[in-house]
Amino acid sequence: MAPSSEEISGAILQSVRHANYPDSEDVASAELSTETLPTLLQALDSAKDEVKTNIRDLSREAAPDIDGWIAQAKQLQADIERSKATAREIVQQAEASKALDDKINDASSQVGLLKEELAFNGILSEKLTRIKEASKVLNDAQNSVITKDIPAALDGLDRVGKILADDSLAGSARVYDLLQNRTKRLRDDLVKESLERWHALVQSAKDQSRITIHKTVERDAHFLSIEDVTTALARLEILDGTVDRFCKDVIKTVRSRFTLAKTQSRESLELNITEEGTLKKISTSNDARVGDALEDFPKLIQWLEEFLPNRVTTLLSSTLLSPLISHFIKDWLEWEVPSSLDQMQSFENTLQKINSTAEAIEKYGWAGGEALADWVETAPRTWLTKRKERTLDAARQTILKGLSETKVVERVETEMVAKDDVMRGGHEQANDDWDIAWDEADGKDKKQDLSTEANDEDDEDTSAWDMEDAPETACDPESSQDADQKVNGADEEDAWGWEDDNHQPSESSHSPIKPKKQIHKANGSKAFSQAPMKQEITLRETLTVTSVPDGLIEIILQVLADAEDFAKPEFSQSTITHAAAGLYPIPTLILALYRATASTCYSTLPASNMFLYNDSARLSDRLRSFLREQAQKEEHPNSRASAKPATKLKLELDIKALDSLSRRAYGQEMESQRTTLRDLLNGARGFANCTEPPFAGECDSAVSTTVNHIRDVYNQWKDILSRSALLQSIGSLVFTVISKVIADIEDMPNIGEEESQRLRHFCDEISQLNDLFVQKHPDESVASDMTLYVIPNWFKFQYLGQIMDSSLADIVYMWKESELRLEYEASEIIDLIEALFAESEHRYKAIGEIKKNVGGGGLTS
């Protein structure tokens, strides 16, 4: 049901009067229509009238209180007015006092300005006074300089310095700078004048070896004394620099005499002093001996102490002698170190004089004497160092100059070898005397006689000359291809010294040629060695070496002789005796120098590696001989323990290094020649198409060039190497050539008749090299032919030439009845037959015969 207008008006009135929300939902959601407005306005008017009535009732009840409030408000307003009037009076009084304060402040400012002005005028007056004073002092000082009154000028300079030291003058930049410049000019003038006076009083002439000191000197009508000048220099703070320059002049003057000592002549040092017009001279000795020169140092100190002021000598005592003695040691004492023991006593006397001089310098309290004492303490090390330098320089000169001189030396070697080896040459050549250099020894007495004779002729023991200096296996005739490979391998290993550390030479390892007696079985079986009877033989050979080994040995022996001499009684008290032990490593340094420079120095020689091979071997041989001799001497009961160089020398490693160097030089040369020969033979292109141009010409050229090259090498080496070493080396080269030829021919798949004849011609041309291994008597008869001993595959190569020119029947006959099976395997012969002959019934039967006779019934030797 919609609410009535009275309900809506009542709800609105309650909301306005009491802010109440209508409880009825209908009233709250009812719309206020125009019909309700009159009722609402009427209700509002009634509520308004009611409020007015209430207010009138309240006003009538509270009227007395309101009148009191009004009266108090009026009284308060009156009080406010009075406060305002008082405030205005205060403001007026404050404004009046401010004007008075301004007048006071203005008066105070004027008083402050007057005070500042007075202070400024006082400071200015003071500065002007000081400037005036400084200017006057400077004028007086400059006048004193002009009149040569140096002390007065120095006083003026000091006063000016104190004046200018005042910080108050620094503010006057312009005036202050002017005064500073004038002061600097004054000081420069004083320095110049003082130095001139010093130089007039103290003079040194390097060219004349003269030092002069004047106690007084007259200059510009003034008498100058060295004490006054020294004082002036000290006040100018240049005394240290002046004394330092004087010290350098003295050093130059005195040192000029040290350098003249090297020419064994010198001028005496003239020390002059003039006192009261009188010249006094003190001259040192003009002798070039070091002892007299040492006496100059105490004389110089005494002279300086006597005639120079204390402040000067105090400075000199710490600066003069140290560099002077350093120059003296370098320019003189170092040259006094003797290179031989003959001058050792004189050197000992010199060391004593050096000690005396050091003590005298120490007594004066001067620095520098400790350098002399230190040099005496290190004299053994200095002597040893100088000895090493001179010895190594002598060794270097020997290596450089000794290469230009060559000589032929003899090598004598006694060995125990198989008796059959000695006689083999006779059996094979129908001549017992296959080599006139070989002599059979009947017994131990003859061996000793030969050794003694060798020592008498060459004055040295050469029994250990050959240290496996050539490949052994190159001389052993082997019958199989394994032996061919073994020769090359052993040759390279021995030459390069790959197993030096494990190398233990046996009794027979020194023999240059060692053929083995073998009994060959049928083809394909291994040969066995028959134990031969031993017999002594002596081999004498000559070879060419430079003068380097003997020259180095002489230097080494001299060093060791000096080391032994130190053990003698006359050197028991010598200061240098402690350096004797340092002499024993010098041979190692010499040998190290030789090994380090040999490859470069020897490169200027023809066949340099072979000369190096011979020289290194001879050097190591002589060292071994020396060590053996020393060991024998030390076994003597009367030998002194302090004079046993063999126990102190450590040359075993050096000797091994020399052996290695020798083998390495030999191996390098041999490998170089083998490479050259292989390259030359490679021009034949494996002999393929050797009958057809242009290959035929290439094959001819390759073979002839190879043969000529071997002969050239032989001619070059024959005057350098010993006969046995020459045969070994050339035999190894020929072995390389024929091994390659055999391999090339065996690799040819087909060989025609013309090619086989051509190959036979090549084999014959190479076979002509056997004349290099033949030794003839003066009547041109053959004394010995060493071809088979130095070329293991020589028979195999000869058979190859025969096979090239043989029929099938001939080849089968050689296989069955000759030694062909000892040189070839059946497979090799079969391959050659298949290359030489076309397939046929005859070839088939020949191959069958060869296969059937592989294991039985051949010819044996």
Short mmCIF file of N, CA and C in Angstrom, two decimals, residues 27 55 240 255 315 332 526 551 557-558 611 752 787 844:
data_model
loop_
_atom_site.label_atom_id
_atom_site.label_comp_id
_atom_site.label_asym_id
_atom_site.label_seq_id
_atom_site.Cartn_x
_atom_site.Cartn_y
_atom_site.Cartn_z
N VAL A 27 7.84 3.55 2.61
CA VAL A 27 8.11 4.99 2.70
C VAL A 27 9.45 5.29 2.03
N ILE A 55 13.98 28.86 20.28
CA ILE A 55 15.14 29.78 20.36
C ILE A 55 14.76 30.99 21.22
N ASP A 240 132.10 20.24 -2.33
CA ASP A 240 132.01 18.82 -2.70
C ASP A 240 132.23 18.63 -4.19
N ARG A 255 146.27 7.59 -13.39
CA ARG A 255 145.94 6.44 -14.21
C ARG A 255 146.71 6.43 -15.52
N LEU A 315 136.94 14.61 2.29
CA LEU A 315 136.16 14.25 1.10
C LEU A 315 136.94 13.32 0.19
N TRP A 332 146.55 -2.74 -14.53
CA TRP A 332 147.90 -3.18 -14.22
C TRP A 332 147.93 -4.56 -13.58
N LYS A 526 123.01 -72.27 -42.91
CA LYS A 526 123.84 -71.26 -42.29
C LYS A 526 125.27 -71.75 -42.18
N GLY A 551 149.13 -30.44 -31.31
CA GLY A 551 149.18 -29.12 -30.68
C GLY A 551 148.30 -29.06 -29.43
N LEU A 557 149.24 -31.21 -21.94
CA LEU A 557 150.36 -31.69 -21.13
C LEU A 557 150.99 -30.56 -20.34
N GLN A 558 151.05 -29.36 -20.92
CA GLN A 558 151.62 -28.23 -20.20
C GLN A 558 150.74 -27.87 -19.01
N PHE A 611 139.64 -35.84 -42.48
CA PHE A 611 140.65 -35.22 -41.62
C PHE A 611 140.16 -35.17 -40.17
N GLY A 752 116.54 -58.77 -72.64
CA GLY A 752 116.83 -59.28 -73.96
C GLY A 752 118.31 -59.61 -74.13
N THR A 787 140.27 -57.28 -52.48
CA THR A 787 138.91 -57.03 -52.96
C THR A 787 137.90 -57.90 -52.22
N TYR A 844 112.24 -74.78 -68.64
CA TYR A 844 111.52 -75.50 -67.62
C TYR A 844 112.40 -76.56 -66.97
#
